Amino acid sequence: MRTTRPGGPVRAANPAGRIGVLAVLVLAAAYSLLPVWWLVVSATKGSSDLFSSNGFWFAGRIEIVHNISTLLGVQDGIYGRWLLNSLLYAVGGAAAATLLSAMAGYVLAKYTFRGREAVFNTVLGAILIPAPLFALPLYLMFSATHLVNTFWAVFIPSIVSPFGVYLSRIYAAAAVPDELLEAGRIDGAGEFRIFRSIALRVLQPSLVTIFLFQFVTIWTNYLLPSLMLASDRLQPVTVGLVAWKEQRGQTVPYNLIITGALLSVVPIVVMFLLLQRYWKAGLTSGSVK
């Protein structure tokens, strides 16, 4: 294989280097895919086959349909309730966070006011702070306002996304031309109408990206809901599955817990497949503007 550098001679690639890169890529792919493969295979096994057969290959009978049916009936269908709770937290929280991030990013990008850079630097600082550090202060705040063990204790923190504000500001500064906003003002449109009718349409690819990131963040969150929620009727699927696992298979067999873990990732996969056209377009558009 030969490579060409701009303005330089043609140079043959080092075979050892290619092999090394391929080896790293193969290891990375195996590290990413093997746990998923194990999860899929294990979800097809019965309780007796789970520990007696090869973990990376199927047992004699495929029992995933029976496992799902049994799982949905455990404890009066509590697993379905957990999935519904996760959807409410993730979809509602991601939608609200996306809208608030778009509004904040647009204001920071297109309006000049005192303290604008200080606000933006504060947002950047919030991105660098690990989210688990906020869990205990939030618990104390919500405990004082009697919101602990309610839907709002998980939903309200989910609508705040410093990364979304940062991405919205960067994208709005690059993609929304000032001339377009001035044209709207000359036509008599108000500031909110300009944002709703013009800016939101231009920002659409970045909004899809923010929504996906926030959806995955909320869906996979464990620490905050485990601190805030005591009632199992309010818990998301992540907290419920860990609670089952801590019972060491005495209440719910391990094969059902594994099946529940497999089902819990299906909404994330579906969401990425449905919206991949939009967020890929957003990343590409942002790279050339």
Short mmCIF file of C-alpha atoms in Angstrom, two decimals:
data_model
loop_
_atom_site.label_atom_id
_atom_site.label_comp_id
_atom_site.label_asym_id
_atom_site.label_seq_id
_atom_site.Cartn_x
_atom_site.Cartn_y
_atom_site.Cartn_z
CA MET A 1 0.00 0.00 0.00
CA ARG A 2 1.29 3.47 -0.97
CA THR A 3 0.24 6.78 0.52
CA THR A 4 0.64 10.35 -0.83
CA ARG A 5 1.25 13.44 1.25
CA PRO A 6 0.29 16.84 -0.20
CA GLY A 7 3.42 18.34 -1.63
CA GLY A 8 5.53 15.32 -0.74
CA PRO A 9 6.75 12.12 -2.34
CA VAL A 10 4.75 8.94 -2.52
CA ARG A 11 5.64 6.74 0.48
CA ALA A 12 4.88 3.06 1.07
CA ALA A 13 2.94 2.29 4.26
CA ASN A 14 4.74 0.27 6.91
CA PRO A 15 3.28 -3.32 6.91
CA ALA A 16 4.02 -3.72 10.61
CA GLY A 17 2.16 -0.53 11.32
CA ARG A 18 -0.87 -1.70 9.36
CA ILE A 19 -0.92 -5.01 11.23
CA GLY A 20 -0.65 -3.20 14.54
CA VAL A 21 -3.55 -0.88 13.67
CA LEU A 22 -5.68 -3.81 12.51
CA ALA A 23 -4.90 -5.72 15.71
CA VAL A 24 -5.99 -2.77 17.86
CA LEU A 25 -9.19 -2.39 15.84
CA VAL A 26 -9.98 -6.10 16.16
CA LEU A 27 -9.44 -5.98 19.93
CA ALA A 28 -11.65 -2.89 20.22
CA ALA A 29 -14.39 -4.56 18.18
CA ALA A 30 -14.18 -7.74 20.26
CA TYR A 31 -14.26 -5.73 23.50
CA SER A 32 -17.40 -3.94 22.31
CA LEU A 33 -19.27 -6.82 20.69
CA LEU A 34 -18.54 -9.84 22.89
CA PRO A 35 -20.60 -8.60 25.89
CA VAL A 36 -23.51 -7.85 23.56
CA TRP A 37 -23.22 -11.29 21.97
CA TRP A 38 -23.10 -12.93 25.44
CA LEU A 39 -26.21 -10.98 26.46
CA VAL A 40 -28.14 -12.05 23.35
CA VAL A 41 -27.12 -15.71 23.70
CA SER A 42 -27.81 -15.87 27.46
CA ALA A 43 -31.28 -14.36 27.03
CA THR A 44 -32.25 -17.36 24.88
CA LYS A 45 -31.43 -19.93 27.60
CA GLY A 46 -33.49 -21.45 30.36
CA SER A 47 -32.46 -21.25 33.99
CA SER A 48 -30.88 -24.75 33.97
CA ASP A 49 -28.82 -24.08 30.82
CA LEU A 50 -27.50 -20.67 31.84
CA PHE A 51 -24.57 -21.92 33.93
CA SER A 52 -24.15 -25.42 32.47
CA SER A 53 -23.60 -24.46 28.81
CA ASN A 54 -21.06 -22.39 26.89
CA GLY A 55 -21.68 -18.74 27.65
CA PHE A 56 -20.97 -17.65 24.09
CA TRP A 57 -23.15 -20.18 22.27
CA PHE A 58 -26.75 -21.28 22.31
CA ALA A 59 -28.07 -24.20 24.34
CA GLY A 60 -30.32 -26.87 22.87
CA ARG A 61 -33.60 -24.99 23.14
CA ILE A 62 -34.25 -21.32 22.31
CA GLU A 63 -36.42 -20.04 25.15
CA ILE A 64 -36.31 -16.30 24.66
CA VAL A 65 -40.07 -16.05 23.99
CA HIS A 66 -40.81 -18.01 27.17
CA ASN A 67 -38.34 -15.86 29.10
CA ILE A 68 -39.96 -12.62 27.90
CA SER A 69 -43.44 -13.92 28.68
CA THR A 70 -42.40 -14.98 32.18
CA LEU A 71 -40.49 -11.74 32.77
CA LEU A 72 -43.51 -9.58 31.97
CA GLY A 73 -45.59 -11.48 34.52
CA VAL A 74 -43.17 -11.32 37.45
CA GLN A 75 -44.45 -9.36 40.47
CA ASP A 76 -47.65 -8.27 38.70
CA GLY A 77 -45.82 -6.98 35.65
CA ILE A 78 -43.48 -4.62 37.49
CA TYR A 79 -40.90 -4.86 34.66
CA GLY A 80 -43.34 -3.25 32.19
CA ARG A 81 -43.90 -0.47 34.69
CA TRP A 82 -40.14 0.10 34.94
CA LEU A 83 -39.85 0.31 31.16
CA LEU A 84 -42.69 2.83 31.03
CA ASN A 85 -41.05 4.91 33.77
CA SER A 86 -37.75 4.91 31.85
CA LEU A 87 -39.53 6.04 28.69
CA LEU A 88 -41.27 8.89 30.54
CA TYR A 89 -38.06 10.07 32.18
CA ALA A 90 -35.93 9.71 29.03
CA VAL A 91 -38.30 10.99 26.32
CA GLY A 92 -39.79 13.79 28.40
CA GLY A 93 -36.49 14.83 29.94
CA ALA A 94 -34.58 14.72 26.64
CA ALA A 95 -37.27 16.74 24.82
CA ALA A 96 -37.36 19.42 27.52
CA ALA A 97 -33.55 19.51 27.77
CA THR A 98 -33.24 19.89 23.99
CA LEU A 99 -35.64 22.84 23.87
CA LEU A 100 -34.03 24.59 26.84
CA SER A 101 -30.55 23.98 25.42
CA ALA A 102 -31.57 25.38 22.04
CA MET A 103 -32.99 28.53 23.64
CA ALA A 104 -29.96 29.06 25.88
CA GLY A 105 -27.44 28.32 23.12
CA TYR A 106 -29.23 30.60 20.66
CA VAL A 107 -29.27 33.49 23.15
CA LEU A 108 -25.59 33.03 23.99
CA ALA A 109 -24.67 32.92 20.30
CA LYS A 110 -26.84 35.70 18.85
CA TYR A 111 -27.35 38.27 21.62
CA THR A 112 -24.72 40.49 23.19
CA PHE A 113 -25.15 41.26 26.88
CA ARG A 114 -23.00 41.83 29.92
CA GLY A 115 -21.75 38.62 31.47
CA ARG A 116 -22.39 36.49 28.39
CA GLU A 117 -18.92 34.96 28.37
CA ALA A 118 -19.06 34.39 32.12
CA VAL A 119 -22.30 32.46 31.69
CA PHE A 120 -20.84 30.41 28.85
CA ASN A 121 -17.67 29.67 30.82
CA THR A 122 -19.85 28.49 33.71
CA VAL A 123 -21.64 26.13 31.33
CA LEU A 124 -18.27 24.82 30.11
CA GLY A 125 -17.21 24.25 33.70
CA ALA A 126 -20.39 22.30 34.39
CA ILE A 127 -19.53 19.95 31.51
CA LEU A 128 -16.22 19.10 33.16
CA ILE A 129 -17.78 18.20 36.54
CA PRO A 130 -18.79 14.51 36.77
CA ALA A 131 -22.56 14.16 37.03
CA PRO A 132 -22.47 11.85 40.13
CA LEU A 133 -21.07 14.77 42.16
CA PHE A 134 -24.44 16.53 41.78
CA ALA A 135 -26.48 13.59 43.07
CA LEU A 136 -26.10 14.15 46.83
CA PRO A 137 -26.62 17.96 46.74
CA LEU A 138 -29.71 17.43 44.59
CA TYR A 139 -31.02 14.87 47.06
CA LEU A 140 -30.62 17.33 49.94
CA MET A 141 -32.34 20.10 47.94
CA PHE A 142 -35.28 17.93 46.90
CA SER A 143 -35.55 16.51 50.40
CA ALA A 144 -35.98 20.05 51.75
CA THR A 145 -38.73 20.73 49.20
CA HIS A 146 -40.45 17.35 49.80
CA LEU A 147 -39.89 16.18 46.21
CA VAL A 148 -37.93 13.04 47.10
CA ASN A 149 -39.67 9.84 46.00
CA THR A 150 -41.71 11.66 43.35
CA PHE A 151 -41.56 11.69 39.56
CA TRP A 152 -40.17 15.24 39.61
CA ALA A 153 -37.11 14.26 41.64
CA VAL A 154 -35.73 12.47 38.58
CA PHE A 155 -37.38 14.50 35.82
CA ILE A 156 -36.27 18.01 36.86
CA PRO A 157 -32.50 17.27 36.92
CA SER A 158 -32.91 15.50 33.56
CA ILE A 159 -33.95 18.67 31.72
CA VAL A 160 -30.59 20.36 32.38
CA SER A 161 -27.88 19.64 29.81
CA PRO A 162 -24.71 21.80 29.87
CA PHE A 163 -23.36 19.86 26.88
CA GLY A 164 -26.56 20.64 24.97
CA VAL A 165 -26.18 24.36 25.69
CA TYR A 166 -22.57 24.25 24.55
CA LEU A 167 -23.41 22.39 21.32
CA SER A 168 -26.37 24.68 20.59
CA ARG A 169 -24.26 27.80 20.97
CA ILE A 170 -21.48 26.48 18.74
CA TYR A 171 -23.94 25.33 16.07
CA ALA A 172 -26.08 28.49 16.22
CA ALA A 173 -23.02 30.72 15.87
CA ALA A 174 -21.90 28.78 12.78
CA ALA A 175 -25.18 27.90 11.08
CA VAL A 176 -27.64 30.74 11.79
CA PRO A 177 -26.64 33.82 9.73
CA ASP A 178 -27.22 37.24 11.29
CA GLU A 179 -28.57 38.49 7.95
CA LEU A 180 -31.41 35.97 8.15
CA LEU A 181 -32.38 37.20 11.61
CA GLU A 182 -32.22 40.83 10.47
CA ALA A 183 -34.49 39.99 7.54
CA GLY A 184 -37.02 38.56 9.99
CA ARG A 185 -36.90 41.71 12.13
CA ILE A 186 -37.37 43.93 9.07
CA ASP A 187 -40.47 41.89 8.19
CA GLY A 188 -41.86 42.69 11.63
CA ALA A 189 -41.39 39.34 13.34
CA GLY A 190 -40.76 39.32 17.09
CA GLU A 191 -37.71 37.75 18.67
CA PHE A 192 -39.53 34.65 19.87
CA ARG A 193 -41.17 34.14 16.47
CA ILE A 194 -37.77 34.45 14.77
CA PHE A 195 -36.38 31.82 17.13
CA ARG A 196 -39.35 29.49 16.63
CA SER A 197 -39.78 29.90 12.86
CA ILE A 198 -36.21 30.43 11.68
CA ALA A 199 -33.60 29.42 14.24
CA LEU A 200 -35.20 26.13 15.30
CA ARG A 201 -35.44 24.97 11.67
CA VAL A 202 -31.76 25.72 11.04
CA LEU A 203 -30.74 24.12 14.35
CA GLN A 204 -32.73 20.94 13.73
CA PRO A 205 -29.76 18.58 13.06
CA SER A 206 -27.99 19.68 16.24
CA LEU A 207 -31.22 19.34 18.22
CA VAL A 208 -31.53 15.69 17.19
CA THR A 209 -27.96 15.07 18.35
CA ILE A 210 -28.65 16.73 21.71
CA PHE A 211 -31.86 14.73 22.12
CA LEU A 212 -30.07 11.44 21.48
CA PHE A 213 -27.21 12.16 23.87
CA GLN A 214 -29.61 13.26 26.60
CA PHE A 215 -31.93 10.30 25.99
CA VAL A 216 -29.08 7.82 26.45
CA THR A 217 -27.78 9.69 29.51
CA ILE A 218 -31.16 9.61 31.24
CA TRP A 219 -31.95 6.03 30.20
CA THR A 220 -28.69 4.66 31.60
CA ASN A 221 -28.67 6.83 34.73
CA TYR A 222 -28.62 4.78 37.92
CA LEU A 223 -27.23 6.80 40.83
CA LEU A 224 -29.74 9.68 40.83
CA PRO A 225 -32.97 7.59 40.64
CA SER A 226 -31.60 5.07 43.14
CA LEU A 227 -31.06 7.93 45.61
CA MET A 228 -34.32 9.76 44.92
CA LEU A 229 -36.83 6.94 44.58
CA ALA A 230 -37.86 4.49 47.29
CA SER A 231 -41.07 3.24 45.65
CA ASP A 232 -40.52 0.49 43.10
CA ARG A 233 -43.52 1.82 41.13
CA LEU A 234 -41.51 4.97 40.27
CA GLN A 235 -38.14 3.39 39.56
CA PRO A 236 -36.66 3.15 36.04
CA VAL A 237 -35.58 -0.16 34.59
CA THR A 238 -31.90 0.28 35.53
CA VAL A 239 -32.66 0.53 39.25
CA GLY A 240 -35.18 -2.32 39.12
CA LEU A 241 -32.79 -4.73 37.41
CA VAL A 242 -30.01 -4.00 39.90
CA ALA A 243 -32.43 -4.61 42.77
CA TRP A 244 -33.32 -8.01 41.29
CA LYS A 245 -29.65 -8.84 40.77
CA GLU A 246 -28.82 -8.02 44.41
CA GLN A 247 -31.32 -10.67 45.49
CA ARG A 248 -28.93 -13.26 43.98
CA GLY A 249 -31.56 -14.93 41.86
CA GLN A 250 -33.74 -15.90 44.84
CA THR A 251 -36.78 -13.84 43.82
CA VAL A 252 -36.24 -13.66 40.06
CA PRO A 253 -34.03 -16.22 38.21
CA TYR A 254 -30.88 -14.90 36.57
CA ASN A 255 -32.02 -15.83 33.06
CA LEU A 256 -35.03 -13.50 33.45
CA ILE A 257 -32.81 -10.67 34.74
CA ILE A 258 -30.55 -11.11 31.70
CA THR A 259 -33.58 -11.10 29.40
CA GLY A 260 -34.72 -7.89 31.06
CA ALA A 261 -31.28 -6.34 30.48
CA LEU A 262 -31.49 -7.26 26.80
CA LEU A 263 -34.96 -5.74 26.43
CA SER A 264 -33.83 -2.57 28.20
CA VAL A 265 -31.34 -1.71 25.45
CA VAL A 266 -33.85 -2.17 22.62
CA PRO A 267 -35.33 1.38 22.89
CA ILE A 268 -31.85 2.91 22.65
CA VAL A 269 -31.03 0.87 19.54
CA VAL A 270 -34.38 1.73 17.95
CA MET A 271 -33.91 5.41 18.70
CA PHE A 272 -30.48 5.49 17.08
CA LEU A 273 -31.70 3.60 14.00
CA LEU A 274 -34.73 5.88 13.53
CA LEU A 275 -32.80 9.12 13.98
CA GLN A 276 -29.42 8.20 12.51
CA ARG A 277 -30.15 10.05 9.26
CA TYR A 278 -30.69 13.31 11.15
CA TRP A 279 -27.80 13.22 13.60
CA LYS A 280 -25.37 12.06 10.91
CA ALA A 281 -26.50 15.02 8.79
CA GLY A 282 -26.01 17.28 11.78
CA LEU A 283 -22.46 16.13 12.38
CA THR A 284 -21.61 16.47 8.68
CA SER A 285 -23.16 19.92 8.38
CA GLY A 286 -21.35 21.12 11.45
CA SER A 287 -18.03 19.95 10.09
CA VAL A 288 -18.20 22.12 6.96
CA LYS A 289 -19.71 25.32 8.33
#
